[in-house]
Amino acid sequence: MKNYTRNAVLALFSCIICGLSFIFIYSEKSNGSGFAIEAPASISIYGDNIVEIKKKSMNEWVAAASSGQMLFYGDSVRTADKSEAVVEFVSKAVVRMNEKTEFYIEPQADTPKKYSLNIVKGELWINTAASSYNFDVKIGKTTISAADSVFDVSKEDQGVSLRVISGDVRISTDSELTVSPGNQIVFNADYGAKLDYFNQTKINSDWMHGDWYSANISKDAQYNEAIAKELSNSIQSSSLNYGLIDSTSFLVSQYLENIKSFLIFSEIKKKELNLSFISKLIDDGIYYLSVDNKQAADDMFGMVLNISKVLPAESLPDFKSVIFDKFNKLKIFTRKYGNLYIARNRVRDLFFGTPIYNVLSPYEKDHLTKTFLFDAVSDLLNPDAQNLILSYFRNLFRSLRSDKKYFEKYLKDNYQVVYSIMLDKPAFYRKDIFALKSELENMLPQKDQNSFVNERVQILKNIKEFVLDERLLPRDALAVTNFINEELKGKDTTAFSSDLEKLQDFTVFLSDRNYTETSIYGDTMSDRYVSYLTSQREKLQLDEFKKSLKLDVKDNKNEISNVDTDRIKKSIVDAFGQYGIKIEEFGDISGENAKYVAIKKAVKDDVIFSAKYNRDSDTVSEIKTEADYEFPFAVRPDKLGSALSTIAYKNEFAAAPVSESADQGLQSSSSSAVEMSAKSLVAEKLNLFGIKVNTAKISVINIITKEFRVSEAEINAEKEKITISFDFKDPFTEVSNIELKTAAGFVKYEDSTSIPLQELVSKMTKFAEKAYYDQLDKELEKSKSSR
């Protein structure tokens, strides 16, 4: 089998060598430079559009002869008012001319396959996504370079506008800058410009909603589809088949060495033979993938890897050119093209997995690395998008090690491209991605690392937006948030202290699973966040109430001997009763100032359950039904109905909706919980002075200014029970607007406008006695007068 295989290879090599000889001899005769002068472009005109051409050797403008007319280096083209045209370059770059636009093709006859144009005025839409080579646009002292990109450039009296639709566009003058996809930059081309990332802004939305933009986006999609289909058909119809070669039996490069004595060509021709063979192996690998023969494709690409490892150093630049040529042809394929998309990525992997990497220029490494980034962005819905981003950073890391000077400048000046692309994409907000990205940036000097603080703060802002819009899972958001906050500890954040302070509440919210992982506090994440903020505000208000009421307690977590537990139980029964919850049996009371109260048996909507109540935070936890079902989070008393309706088997949640009865009798106001707690605190304060009142008899006049109306409070005097009503407000040292309840109705206390709280019992006792005798005197007078 091996002899048969070798004979087949030898016969095949003979054919290849003859073909190479013919090609080489022909290329020598084409011109002194080794290539034939070509027409670099052709023009297409549709309908009544008026387009004129001026040849390099002429001074007069003439109407374009027809659609498809060839354009040569040095030729100029212009469109009239309300006229458009399309110029297609042989490199597959497409230039669409808007009305009143003029440009000329730069004379580049001494450089093969180098295409550039110089815009005089007007607007051009340029698509290089299918182009095999870099494309330049020159304006004054400025050069715009693009590969795999779509961009729009216009020159007007006020300057030049560059809008990048997709891909990687570099602009160079006195300095160099990469403009991000979705961004635009305005500059003066005649005098050059100091290019800086912060000159970039988002593309104007009005322009993106215009006819020019929408028409070109549609035309680009059609053009790319046509090119991809044409190439796909070409691959499946013209590839050679090397399936008889068994790559596991021998190395092709070794076999080539054995037959060198039979070759009469020079060393240059032998090198060409090697490269031609490699080229055809790659073609075959692509072909096999296109027909879904992945095993054969693996054999082909495996042979390329084996041959590349033994190529002499002087062959590597040509090897690089061969692979670039393959990659440029395949780059039009996206994931929807299946195996051909895989083939494109296999060819790209050859750059990073073979010795060719050592001869790549920094810009080539930059460009190839960015293809991972652009692939990820164009396919966000695919899980592999995140792996592509990681590949981007890993290869950038590798590039930085081998070309530190170039890539330090890239990280410092042009890394904003990555931020701009990533910041709007929730799919890339993963800790491992940001960790690798951060590791790259940490290789920069400290002063340059600090320049990334602004982006870190923006990332935190975006996390908040994505979570509330439910475009990012809270657990992923929390991991990234914690990582970034940890990073910021070592940075100068003085300029962003206000922003970071505003984001603190949201960071705490993310870490509270009570809110982020249940629907108890709302169906949407925005509702839950509002509920969380409300809860925090209520806690602050209650803390203020406690301070105002001077209800501070001793620092002894186990001491409850001085606490009126019966009164506490009664207040809990009253508070829970407002939410339709009937407490039938209490358990132990523990903690500082009776902080924790065990509820052994309670009923809500016929559901019997037990729980633990935290008086300080006004939350119920350890909720367990009689059927032994558990709810794993803490909720406020007003949310118990919802919790019980969604409770499921141990450690699971049921999808059952909240029953209508769950909220019957509830106070719908979001402030009801804090008001109830405030009423309890007021009742507790009054009890210290011998005044007892049911919280249901306390009305909140103004929760912000802490004003209350207390009705039918009771004072246990020696002779009788006294009932009074009064106003009670901050600083809670006195009461006013006092009324005494008598048999004949309420009697207003008018001796003074207010009474100190500590004197209320004694004065009301005397006032009640006086009111009693006054009423008795009136009755006697009335009795006498009636006789």
CSV table of C-alpha atoms in Angstrom, one decimal, residues 5-435:
chain,number,residue,atom,x,y,z
A,5,THR,CA,0.7,5.5,-2.4
A,6,ARG,CA,4.2,6.8,-3.2
A,7,ASN,CA,3.9,6.0,-6.9
A,8,ALA,CA,0.6,8.0,-7.0
A,9,VAL,CA,2.3,10.9,-5.3
A,10,LEU,CA,5.3,10.8,-7.7
A,11,ALA,CA,3.0,10.8,-10.7
A,12,LEU,CA,1.0,13.7,-9.2
A,13,PHE,CA,4.2,15.6,-8.5
A,14,SER,CA,5.2,15.3,-12.1
A,15,CYS,CA,1.9,17.0,-13.2
A,16,ILE,CA,2.3,19.7,-10.6
A,17,ILE,CA,5.9,20.4,-11.6
A,18,CYS,CA,5.0,20.8,-15.3
A,19,GLY,CA,2.2,23.1,-14.4
A,20,LEU,CA,4.5,25.2,-12.2
A,21,SER,CA,7.1,25.5,-15.0
A,22,PHE,CA,4.5,26.8,-17.4
A,23,ILE,CA,3.1,29.3,-14.8
A,24,PHE,CA,6.6,30.5,-13.8
A,25,ILE,CA,7.8,31.0,-17.4
A,26,TYR,CA,4.6,32.9,-18.3
A,27,SER,CA,4.9,35.1,-15.3
A,28,GLU,CA,8.5,36.0,-16.2
A,29,LYS,CA,7.3,37.3,-19.6
A,30,SER,CA,4.4,39.4,-18.3
A,31,ASN,CA,6.5,42.4,-17.3
A,32,GLY,CA,9.7,43.2,-15.5
A,33,SER,CA,8.1,43.1,-12.1
A,34,GLY,CA,6.7,39.6,-12.6
A,35,PHE,CA,3.0,40.6,-13.0
A,36,ALA,CA,0.7,41.9,-15.7
A,37,ILE,CA,-0.7,45.4,-15.5
A,38,GLU,CA,-4.4,45.0,-14.9
A,39,ALA,CA,-7.6,47.1,-14.9
A,40,PRO,CA,-8.1,47.4,-11.1
A,41,ALA,CA,-11.8,48.2,-11.2
A,42,SER,CA,-15.0,48.5,-13.2
A,43,ILE,CA,-17.9,50.9,-12.9
A,44,SER,CA,-21.6,50.0,-12.9
A,45,ILE,CA,-24.3,52.6,-13.7
A,46,TYR,CA,-28.1,52.0,-13.2
A,47,GLY,CA,-31.1,53.8,-14.6
A,48,ASP,CA,-30.8,57.5,-15.4
A,49,ASN,CA,-27.8,58.1,-13.2
A,50,ILE,CA,-25.3,60.5,-14.7
A,51,VAL,CA,-21.6,59.5,-14.2
A,52,GLU,CA,-18.5,60.9,-15.9
A,53,ILE,CA,-14.9,59.6,-16.2
A,54,LYS,CA,-11.7,61.3,-16.8
A,55,LYS,CA,-8.8,59.2,-18.0
A,56,LYS,CA,-5.4,59.7,-16.6
A,57,SER,CA,-4.0,60.9,-19.9
A,58,MET,CA,-6.9,63.3,-20.6
A,59,ASN,CA,-8.1,66.7,-19.3
A,60,GLU,CA,-11.7,66.4,-20.2
A,61,TRP,CA,-14.6,64.6,-18.5
A,62,VAL,CA,-16.6,62.2,-20.6
A,63,ALA,CA,-19.8,60.3,-19.9
A,64,ALA,CA,-19.2,56.7,-18.8
A,65,ALA,CA,-19.6,54.6,-21.9
A,66,SER,CA,-21.6,51.8,-20.3
A,67,SER,CA,-22.1,49.8,-17.2
A,68,GLY,CA,-19.0,47.6,-16.7
A,69,GLN,CA,-16.5,50.1,-18.2
A,70,MET,CA,-12.9,49.4,-17.0
A,71,LEU,CA,-11.1,51.8,-14.8
A,72,PHE,CA,-7.3,52.0,-14.6
A,73,TYR,CA,-4.8,53.5,-12.2
A,74,GLY,CA,-5.0,57.3,-12.3
A,75,ASP,CA,-8.6,57.4,-13.7
A,76,SER,CA,-11.1,59.8,-12.1
A,77,VAL,CA,-14.9,59.2,-11.6
A,78,ARG,CA,-17.6,61.7,-10.5
A,79,THR,CA,-21.4,61.6,-10.1
A,80,ALA,CA,-23.9,64.3,-10.9
A,81,ASP,CA,-26.7,65.6,-8.7
A,82,LYS,CA,-29.1,62.8,-7.7
A,83,SER,CA,-26.9,60.2,-9.3
A,84,GLU,CA,-25.1,57.2,-7.9
A,85,ALA,CA,-22.6,54.6,-9.1
A,86,VAL,CA,-20.9,51.4,-8.0
A,87,VAL,CA,-17.2,50.7,-8.6
A,88,GLU,CA,-16.1,47.1,-8.1
A,89,PHE,CA,-12.4,46.4,-7.7
A,90,VAL,CA,-10.8,43.1,-8.7
A,91,SER,CA,-9.9,42.5,-5.1
A,92,LYS,CA,-13.7,42.2,-4.4
A,93,ALA,CA,-13.8,45.6,-2.7
A,94,VAL,CA,-17.0,47.5,-3.5
A,95,VAL,CA,-17.2,51.3,-3.5
A,96,ARG,CA,-20.7,53.0,-3.8
A,97,MET,CA,-20.7,56.6,-4.8
A,98,ASN,CA,-23.4,59.0,-3.5
A,99,GLU,CA,-24.5,62.0,-5.5
A,100,LYS,CA,-22.0,64.8,-6.3
A,101,THR,CA,-19.0,62.7,-5.4
A,102,GLU,CA,-15.6,62.6,-7.1
A,103,PHE,CA,-12.5,60.4,-6.6
A,104,TYR,CA,-9.6,59.0,-8.5
A,105,ILE,CA,-7.7,55.7,-8.3
A,106,GLU,CA,-4.2,56.2,-6.9
A,107,PRO,CA,-1.4,55.4,-9.4
A,108,GLN,CA,0.1,52.2,-8.0
A,109,ALA,CA,1.3,50.5,-11.2
A,110,ASP,CA,4.5,49.4,-9.6
A,111,THR,CA,2.9,47.6,-6.7
A,112,PRO,CA,0.7,44.5,-7.6
A,113,LYS,CA,-2.7,44.2,-6.1
A,114,LYS,CA,-2.4,47.4,-4.1
A,115,TYR,CA,-5.6,49.4,-4.4
A,116,SER,CA,-6.4,52.8,-3.1
A,117,LEU,CA,-8.4,55.8,-4.1
A,118,ASN,CA,-8.2,59.5,-3.3
A,119,ILE,CA,-11.5,61.2,-2.5
A,120,VAL,CA,-11.9,64.8,-3.8
A,121,LYS,CA,-15.4,65.5,-2.5
A,122,GLY,CA,-18.7,63.8,-1.7
A,123,GLU,CA,-19.5,60.5,0.1
A,124,LEU,CA,-18.4,56.9,-0.4
A,125,TRP,CA,-19.7,53.7,1.1
A,126,ILE,CA,-16.9,51.1,1.0
A,127,ASN,CA,-17.3,47.4,1.7
A,128,THR,CA,-14.0,45.4,1.9
A,129,ALA,CA,-15.6,42.4,3.7
A,130,ALA,CA,-15.0,40.1,0.7
A,131,SER,CA,-11.7,41.8,-0.4
A,132,SER,CA,-8.5,39.8,-0.5
A,133,TYR,CA,-6.3,42.8,0.2
A,134,ASN,CA,-6.0,45.9,2.3
A,135,PHE,CA,-7.8,48.9,0.9
A,136,ASP,CA,-6.8,52.6,1.3
A,137,VAL,CA,-8.7,55.8,1.0
A,138,LYS,CA,-6.6,59.0,0.9
A,139,ILE,CA,-7.8,62.4,1.8
A,140,GLY,CA,-5.2,65.2,2.1
A,141,LYS,CA,-2.6,64.1,4.6
A,142,THR,CA,-4.8,61.4,6.0
A,143,THR,CA,-4.9,57.7,5.0
A,144,ILE,CA,-7.8,55.4,5.9
A,145,SER,CA,-7.0,51.7,5.7
A,146,ALA,CA,-9.4,48.9,6.0
A,147,ALA,CA,-9.6,45.1,5.8
A,148,ASP,CA,-12.7,43.0,6.4
A,149,SER,CA,-14.6,46.2,7.0
A,150,VAL,CA,-17.5,48.3,6.0
A,151,PHE,CA,-17.3,52.1,6.4
A,152,ASP,CA,-18.6,55.4,5.1
A,153,VAL,CA,-16.4,58.4,4.4
A,154,SER,CA,-17.5,61.8,3.3
A,155,LYS,CA,-15.6,65.0,2.6
A,156,GLU,CA,-17.3,68.4,3.0
A,157,ASP,CA,-16.2,71.9,3.5
A,158,GLN,CA,-16.3,71.5,7.3
A,159,GLY,CA,-14.1,68.5,7.3
A,160,VAL,CA,-14.0,64.7,6.8
A,161,SER,CA,-16.5,62.3,8.5
A,162,LEU,CA,-15.6,58.6,8.9
A,163,ARG,CA,-18.3,56.2,10.1
A,164,VAL,CA,-17.3,52.6,10.7
A,165,ILE,CA,-20.2,50.2,10.2
A,166,SER,CA,-18.3,46.9,10.9
A,167,GLY,CA,-14.7,45.6,11.1
A,168,ASP,CA,-11.4,47.2,11.7
A,169,VAL,CA,-10.6,50.6,10.2
A,170,ARG,CA,-7.3,52.4,10.8
A,171,ILE,CA,-6.9,56.1,10.2
A,172,SER,CA,-3.4,57.6,10.1
A,173,THR,CA,-2.0,61.1,9.8
A,174,ASP,CA,0.6,62.5,12.3
A,175,SER,CA,-0.5,59.7,14.6
A,176,GLU,CA,-2.6,56.5,14.1
A,177,LEU,CA,-5.9,55.3,15.5
A,178,THR,CA,-8.3,52.4,15.1
A,179,VAL,CA,-11.9,53.6,14.9
A,180,SER,CA,-14.4,51.2,16.5
A,181,PRO,CA,-17.4,49.6,14.8
A,182,GLY,CA,-20.5,51.8,15.5
A,183,ASN,CA,-18.4,54.9,16.0
A,184,GLN,CA,-17.6,58.0,13.9
A,185,ILE,CA,-14.8,60.5,13.9
A,186,VAL,CA,-14.6,64.0,12.3
A,187,PHE,CA,-11.3,65.6,11.4
A,188,ASN,CA,-9.5,68.1,9.1
A,189,ALA,CA,-7.7,66.1,6.4
A,190,ASP,CA,-5.8,69.1,5.0
A,191,TYR,CA,-3.8,69.9,8.2
A,192,GLY,CA,-3.7,66.4,9.7
A,193,ALA,CA,-5.2,65.7,13.1
A,194,LYS,CA,-4.2,64.7,16.5
A,195,LEU,CA,-6.1,61.5,16.7
A,196,ASP,CA,-7.5,60.4,20.0
A,197,TYR,CA,-10.0,57.8,21.1
A,198,PHE,CA,-12.1,60.4,22.8
A,199,ASN,CA,-12.7,62.1,19.4
A,200,GLN,CA,-14.8,59.1,18.6
A,201,THR,CA,-18.6,59.3,19.1
A,202,LYS,CA,-21.5,57.0,18.4
A,203,ILE,CA,-22.7,57.2,14.8
A,204,ASN,CA,-25.5,59.8,14.5
A,205,SER,CA,-28.8,58.0,14.8
A,206,ASP,CA,-30.5,60.3,12.2
A,207,TRP,CA,-27.8,59.3,9.7
A,208,MET,CA,-28.4,55.6,10.4
A,209,HIS,CA,-32.1,56.0,9.8
A,210,GLY,CA,-31.5,57.7,6.5
A,211,ASP,CA,-32.1,56.1,3.0
A,212,TRP,CA,-28.4,56.0,2.2
A,213,TYR,CA,-27.5,53.8,5.2
A,214,SER,CA,-30.5,51.4,4.9
A,215,ALA,CA,-30.0,51.0,1.1
A,216,ASN,CA,-26.3,50.1,1.4
A,217,ILE,CA,-26.9,47.7,4.3
A,218,SER,CA,-29.3,45.8,2.1
A,219,LYS,CA,-27.0,45.9,-0.9
A,220,ASP,CA,-24.1,44.7,1.2
A,221,ALA,CA,-26.1,41.7,2.5
A,222,GLN,CA,-27.0,40.8,-1.1
A,223,TYR,CA,-23.4,41.2,-2.3
A,224,ASN,CA,-21.8,39.2,0.5
A,225,GLU,CA,-24.4,36.4,-0.1
A,226,ALA,CA,-23.6,36.3,-3.8
A,227,ILE,CA,-19.9,36.2,-3.3
A,228,ALA,CA,-20.2,33.5,-0.7
A,229,LYS,CA,-22.4,31.4,-2.9
A,230,GLU,CA,-20.1,31.8,-5.9
A,231,LEU,CA,-17.1,30.8,-3.8
A,232,SER,CA,-18.9,27.9,-2.2
A,233,ASN,CA,-19.8,26.5,-5.7
A,234,SER,CA,-16.3,27.0,-6.9
A,235,ILE,CA,-14.9,25.0,-3.9
A,236,GLN,CA,-17.2,22.1,-4.5
A,237,SER,CA,-16.6,21.9,-8.2
A,238,SER,CA,-12.8,22.5,-8.7
A,239,SER,CA,-10.8,20.9,-5.8
A,240,LEU,CA,-8.3,18.2,-6.4
A,241,ASN,CA,-8.5,15.0,-4.4
A,242,TYR,CA,-5.5,13.8,-2.4
A,243,GLY,CA,-7.4,11.2,-0.4
A,244,LEU,CA,-5.0,8.4,-1.4
A,245,ILE,CA,-2.2,10.0,0.7
A,246,ASP,CA,-1.9,8.4,4.0
A,247,SER,CA,-0.4,11.0,6.3
A,248,THR,CA,0.2,8.5,9.1
A,249,SER,CA,2.6,6.4,6.9
A,250,PHE,CA,5.2,9.1,6.0
A,251,LEU,CA,5.8,12.8,5.8
A,252,VAL,CA,5.3,14.3,2.4
A,253,SER,CA,8.3,16.6,3.0
A,254,GLN,CA,10.5,13.5,3.6
A,255,TYR,CA,9.3,12.0,0.3
A,256,LEU,CA,10.1,15.3,-1.5
A,257,GLU,CA,13.6,15.1,-0.1
A,258,ASN,CA,14.0,11.6,-1.5
A,259,ILE,CA,13.1,12.7,-5.1
A,260,LYS,CA,15.2,15.8,-5.2
A,261,SER,CA,17.8,14.1,-7.3
A,262,PHE,CA,15.2,13.6,-10.1
A,263,LEU,CA,14.3,17.3,-10.2
A,264,ILE,CA,16.2,19.6,-12.6
A,265,PHE,CA,14.7,22.8,-11.3
A,266,SER,CA,16.6,25.4,-9.2
A,267,GLU,CA,16.1,25.6,-5.5
A,268,ILE,CA,13.7,28.5,-6.1
A,269,LYS,CA,11.6,26.1,-8.2
A,270,LYS,CA,11.8,23.4,-5.6
A,271,LYS,CA,10.5,25.9,-3.0
A,272,GLU,CA,7.6,26.8,-5.3
A,273,LEU,CA,6.8,23.1,-5.6
A,274,ASN,CA,6.6,22.7,-1.9
A,275,LEU,CA,4.4,25.8,-1.5
A,276,SER,CA,2.2,24.8,-4.5
A,277,PHE,CA,1.7,21.4,-2.9
A,278,ILE,CA,0.8,23.0,0.5
A,279,SER,CA,-1.6,25.3,-1.3
A,280,LYS,CA,-3.4,22.3,-2.9
A,281,LEU,CA,-3.5,20.4,0.4
A,282,ILE,CA,-5.3,23.3,2.0
A,283,ASP,CA,-7.6,23.5,-1.0
A,284,ASP,CA,-8.4,19.8,-0.6
A,285,GLY,CA,-8.9,20.2,3.2
A,286,ILE,CA,-11.4,22.9,2.4
A,287,TYR,CA,-13.1,20.8,-0.2
A,288,TYR,CA,-13.5,17.8,2.1
A,289,LEU,CA,-15.0,20.0,4.8
A,290,SER,CA,-17.5,21.4,2.2
A,291,VAL,CA,-18.7,17.8,1.5
A,292,ASP,CA,-18.7,16.9,5.2
A,293,ASN,CA,-15.8,14.5,5.0
A,294,LYS,CA,-14.2,15.8,8.2
A,295,GLN,CA,-11.8,12.8,8.6
A,296,ALA,CA,-10.2,13.4,5.2
A,297,ALA,CA,-10.1,17.2,5.9
A,298,ASP,CA,-8.2,16.4,9.2
A,299,ASP,CA,-5.7,14.4,7.2
A,300,MET,CA,-5.1,17.3,4.8
A,301,PHE,CA,-4.7,19.9,7.4
A,302,GLY,CA,-2.5,17.5,9.4
A,303,MET,CA,-0.2,17.2,6.4
A,304,VAL,CA,0.1,21.0,6.2
A,305,LEU,CA,1.1,21.2,9.8
A,306,ASN,CA,3.7,18.4,9.3
A,307,ILE,CA,5.2,20.1,6.2
A,308,SER,CA,5.3,23.5,7.8
A,309,LYS,CA,7.4,22.3,10.7
A,310,VAL,CA,10.3,21.3,8.4
A,311,LEU,CA,10.1,24.2,6.0
A,312,PRO,CA,13.3,26.2,5.8
A,313,ALA,CA,13.1,29.7,7.4
A,314,GLU,CA,13.5,31.4,3.9
A,315,SER,CA,10.3,29.7,2.8
A,316,LEU,CA,8.1,30.9,5.6
A,317,PRO,CA,7.3,34.4,4.2
A,318,ASP,CA,6.0,32.7,1.0
A,319,PHE,CA,4.2,30.2,3.1
A,320,LYS,CA,2.5,33.1,4.9
A,321,SER,CA,1.4,34.6,1.6
A,322,VAL,CA,-0.1,31.3,0.6
A,323,ILE,CA,-2.2,31.0,3.8
A,324,PHE,CA,-3.2,34.7,3.7
A,325,ASP,CA,-4.5,34.2,0.2
A,326,LYS,CA,-6.6,31.2,1.4
A,327,PHE,CA,-7.9,33.0,4.4
A,328,ASN,CA,-8.8,36.2,2.5
A,329,LYS,CA,-10.9,34.1,0.1
A,330,LEU,CA,-12.7,32.2,2.9
A,331,LYS,CA,-13.3,35.2,5.3
A,332,ILE,CA,-16.7,36.0,3.7
A,333,PHE,CA,-18.1,32.8,5.2
A,334,THR,CA,-20.0,33.1,8.5
A,335,ARG,CA,-21.5,30.4,10.8
A,336,LYS,CA,-24.5,29.9,8.6
A,337,TYR,CA,-22.2,28.4,6.0
A,338,GLY,CA,-21.5,25.5,8.3
A,339,ASN,CA,-18.4,23.5,7.3
A,340,LEU,CA,-17.0,26.3,5.1
A,341,TYR,CA,-17.0,28.6,8.2
A,342,ILE,CA,-15.1,25.8,10.0
A,343,ALA,CA,-12.7,25.6,7.1
A,344,ARG,CA,-12.0,29.4,7.3
A,345,ASN,CA,-11.2,29.0,11.0
A,346,ARG,CA,-9.0,26.0,10.3
A,347,VAL,CA,-7.0,28.1,7.9
A,348,ARG,CA,-6.8,30.9,10.5
A,349,ASP,CA,-5.5,28.3,13.0
A,350,LEU,CA,-2.6,27.6,10.7
A,351,PHE,CA,-1.2,31.1,11.4
A,352,PHE,CA,-1.1,30.4,15.1
A,353,GLY,CA,-0.1,26.7,15.1
A,354,THR,CA,2.7,26.7,12.6
A,355,PRO,CA,6.2,28.4,12.4
A,356,ILE,CA,4.5,31.0,10.2
A,357,TYR,CA,3.6,32.9,13.4
A,358,ASN,CA,7.3,33.9,13.7
A,359,VAL,CA,7.3,35.9,10.5
A,360,LEU,CA,4.0,37.6,11.0
A,361,SER,CA,4.3,41.4,11.3
A,362,PRO,CA,2.8,43.0,14.4
A,363,TYR,CA,0.0,44.4,12.3
A,364,GLU,CA,-0.8,41.0,10.8
A,365,LYS,CA,-0.9,39.5,14.3
A,366,ASP,CA,-3.2,42.3,15.3
A,367,HIS,CA,-5.5,41.8,12.3
A,368,LEU,CA,-5.7,38.0,12.6
A,369,THR,CA,-6.3,38.3,16.4
A,370,LYS,CA,-9.1,40.7,15.9
A,371,THR,CA,-10.9,38.3,13.6
A,372,PHE,CA,-11.7,36.3,16.7
A,373,LEU,CA,-13.3,39.4,18.2
A,374,PHE,CA,-15.3,40.3,15.1
A,375,ASP,CA,-16.5,36.7,14.8
A,376,ALA,CA,-17.7,36.8,18.4
A,377,VAL,CA,-19.6,40.0,17.9
A,378,SER,CA,-21.3,38.8,14.7
A,379,ASP,CA,-22.6,35.6,16.4
A,380,LEU,CA,-23.6,36.7,19.9
A,381,LEU,CA,-26.4,34.2,20.2
A,382,ASN,CA,-24.0,31.2,19.8
A,383,PRO,CA,-22.4,30.0,23.0
A,384,ASP,CA,-19.1,29.8,21.1
A,385,ALA,CA,-19.0,33.6,21.0
A,386,GLN,CA,-17.6,33.7,24.5
A,387,ASN,CA,-14.9,31.3,23.6
A,388,LEU,CA,-14.0,33.4,20.6
A,389,ILE,CA,-13.5,36.4,22.8
A,390,LEU,CA,-11.3,34.3,25.1
A,391,SER,CA,-9.3,33.3,22.0
A,392,TYR,CA,-8.9,37.0,21.1
A,393,PHE,CA,-7.4,37.8,24.5
A,394,ARG,CA,-5.2,34.7,24.6
A,395,ASN,CA,-3.7,35.5,21.2
A,396,LEU,CA,-3.3,39.2,22.1
A,397,PHE,CA,-1.5,38.0,25.2
A,398,ARG,CA,0.8,35.9,23.0
A,399,SER,CA,1.4,38.8,20.6
A,400,LEU,CA,2.3,41.1,23.5
A,401,ARG,CA,5.0,38.8,24.6
A,402,SER,CA,6.6,38.6,21.2
A,403,ASP,CA,6.1,42.2,20.1
A,404,LYS,CA,5.9,44.1,23.3
A,405,LYS,CA,6.6,47.5,21.9
A,406,TYR,CA,3.9,47.4,19.3
A,407,PHE,CA,1.2,45.8,21.5
A,408,GLU,CA,1.9,48.0,24.5
A,409,LYS,CA,1.0,50.9,22.2
A,410,TYR,CA,-2.0,49.0,21.0
A,411,LEU,CA,-3.2,48.3,24.5
A,412,LYS,CA,-2.6,51.9,25.5
A,413,ASP,CA,-4.1,53.7,22.5
A,414,ASN,CA,-6.3,51.4,20.5
A,415,TYR,CA,-7.6,49.0,23.1
A,416,GLN,CA,-10.7,51.2,23.3
A,417,VAL,CA,-12.0,49.3,20.3
A,418,VAL,CA,-12.5,46.2,22.5
A,419,TYR,CA,-14.3,48.2,25.2
A,420,SER,CA,-16.5,49.8,22.6
A,421,ILE,CA,-17.4,46.4,21.1
A,422,MET,CA,-17.8,44.6,24.4
A,423,LEU,CA,-19.5,47.2,26.5
A,424,ASP,CA,-22.8,46.9,24.7
A,425,LYS,CA,-22.8,43.0,24.7
A,426,PRO,CA,-24.1,41.3,27.9
A,427,ALA,CA,-22.9,38.0,26.5
A,428,PHE,CA,-19.3,39.0,27.2
A,429,TYR,CA,-19.8,39.9,30.8
A,430,ARG,CA,-18.1,36.9,32.3
A,431,LYS,CA,-15.5,36.9,35.0
A,432,ASP,CA,-13.0,34.7,33.1
A,433,ILE,CA,-13.2,37.1,30.1
A,434,PHE,CA,-12.5,40.1,32.3
A,435,ALA,CA,-9.8,38.3,34.2
